[in-house]
């Protein structure tokens, strides 16, 4: 497993790209993914970035556990920023799966005793970002997540 | 900060104190703490989250598991959740079934 690259500090307000991060990941690699998200959020001056982190982690765990089926597999992160927007693209080579086509609603009307234990990951992922796009290209699932910069103090 | 989940029992209240980041890798430790608490004769389980920095769906799943595992007569509360953690809990709609309190209230 490799360590996330350290992105060169971007000039704020300008389009920039961080170095890609490619890793043979397991659930014990989530901290490395979080470090990459943190570097993009910092570079894009996003402020609060829990939603972006949730999105990357939930989609990554979904790919590792359900896509590859073993809890391990290749993941690649690329990211950057442009005029008040930060983005991260998560790629995996598991079988095709479009998260945006999956049921993505939190079952708020159900009592906790009646709620299923699973199924929260993708709704949380999609709710935590401002934009989401899925593509399947050359045998690769690509999820592109975008988050707008928010004024300080706003979630 | 490394993740830790510690179970503390005082009279009829059990407290699980969480520290660090609760994700798919660390959630099994929290799950085991809940299982241990559920075996006790308690009236209340408090999940102390004032030192928890992050929670993912794996941690939320543990909270649902706690509510479903504890007896009807056992109350369940999350105490002291930081804003980002509390926001994630609310996004999942768990604040409707779990009492959310300040850490000083427990």
Short mmCIF file of N, CA, C and O in Angstrom, two decimals, chain A residues 1 4 9-10 15-17 21 34 38-40 77 79-80 96 106 115 138 141 149 153:
data_model
loop_
_atom_site.label_atom_id
_atom_site.label_comp_id
_atom_site.label_asym_id
_atom_site.label_seq_id
_atom_site.Cartn_x
_atom_site.Cartn_y
_atom_site.Cartn_z
N UNK A 1 0.84 -1.19 0.00
CA UNK A 1 0.00 0.00 0.00
C UNK A 1 0.88 1.24 0.00
O UNK A 1 1.88 1.30 0.69
N UNK A 4 -0.71 8.48 0.56
CA UNK A 4 -1.24 9.53 -0.30
C UNK A 4 -0.18 10.57 -0.60
O UNK A 4 0.62 10.90 0.28
N UNK A 9 0.65 23.08 -2.60
CA UNK A 9 -0.40 24.06 -2.30
C UNK A 9 -0.83 24.79 -3.55
O UNK A 9 0.00 25.35 -4.26
N UNK A 10 -2.11 24.77 -3.87
CA UNK A 10 -2.58 25.46 -5.08
C UNK A 10 -2.70 26.95 -4.83
O UNK A 10 -2.75 27.40 -3.69
N UNK A 15 -7.61 27.01 -11.24
CA UNK A 15 -7.82 25.59 -11.49
C UNK A 15 -6.53 24.83 -11.17
O UNK A 15 -5.46 25.24 -11.58
N UNK A 16 -6.65 23.74 -10.45
CA UNK A 16 -5.46 22.97 -10.08
C UNK A 16 -5.85 21.50 -9.93
O UNK A 16 -7.02 21.16 -9.74
N UNK A 17 -4.85 20.65 -10.02
CA UNK A 17 -5.05 19.21 -9.87
C UNK A 17 -4.00 18.65 -8.93
O UNK A 17 -2.82 18.99 -9.05
N UNK A 21 -3.75 9.32 -6.52
CA UNK A 21 -3.39 8.38 -5.47
C UNK A 21 -3.99 7.03 -5.83
O UNK A 21 -5.21 6.89 -5.90
N UNK A 34 -8.89 9.31 3.67
CA UNK A 34 -9.27 10.53 4.40
C UNK A 34 -8.18 11.59 4.27
O UNK A 34 -8.48 12.79 4.14
N UNK A 38 -8.69 15.27 2.77
CA UNK A 38 -8.28 16.44 3.57
C UNK A 38 -7.40 17.36 2.73
O UNK A 38 -7.54 18.60 2.77
N UNK A 39 -6.48 16.79 1.95
CA UNK A 39 -5.57 17.62 1.16
C UNK A 39 -6.35 18.37 0.07
O UNK A 39 -6.06 19.54 -0.21
N UNK A 40 -7.33 17.72 -0.52
CA UNK A 40 -8.14 18.40 -1.54
C UNK A 40 -8.99 19.49 -0.90
O UNK A 40 -9.08 20.62 -1.41
N UNK A 77 -7.77 7.66 -6.58
CA UNK A 77 -8.35 8.97 -6.31
C UNK A 77 -7.61 10.03 -7.11
O UNK A 77 -6.38 10.04 -7.15
N UNK A 79 -8.08 14.40 -7.81
CA UNK A 79 -8.85 15.52 -7.29
C UNK A 79 -8.22 16.84 -7.61
O UNK A 79 -7.10 16.92 -8.13
N UNK A 80 -8.97 17.88 -7.29
CA UNK A 80 -8.47 19.22 -7.54
C UNK A 80 -9.52 20.24 -7.20
O UNK A 80 -10.48 19.96 -6.47
N UNK A 96 -19.45 -3.29 -12.93
CA UNK A 96 -20.15 -2.01 -13.04
C UNK A 96 -21.23 -1.84 -11.97
O UNK A 96 -22.01 -2.75 -11.72
N UNK A 106 -33.09 7.70 2.90
CA UNK A 106 -33.03 7.28 4.30
C UNK A 106 -34.46 7.00 4.78
O UNK A 106 -35.34 7.84 4.60
N UNK A 115 -35.92 -0.54 11.42
CA UNK A 115 -35.07 -0.14 10.30
C UNK A 115 -34.05 -1.22 9.99
O UNK A 115 -33.52 -1.87 10.89
N UNK A 138 -13.99 2.03 -19.93
CA UNK A 138 -12.84 1.13 -20.07
C UNK A 138 -12.70 0.19 -18.87
O UNK A 138 -11.60 0.03 -18.31
N UNK A 141 -15.28 1.82 -12.93
CA UNK A 141 -16.33 2.67 -12.34
C UNK A 141 -15.69 3.99 -11.93
O UNK A 141 -14.67 4.00 -11.25
N UNK A 149 -17.29 25.48 -2.12
CA UNK A 149 -16.77 26.17 -0.94
C UNK A 149 -17.92 26.88 -0.23
O UNK A 149 -18.79 27.47 -0.87
N UNK A 153 -18.63 28.71 9.03
CA UNK A 153 -19.77 28.61 9.94
C UNK A 153 -21.00 27.99 9.32
O UNK A 153 -21.94 27.66 10.03
#
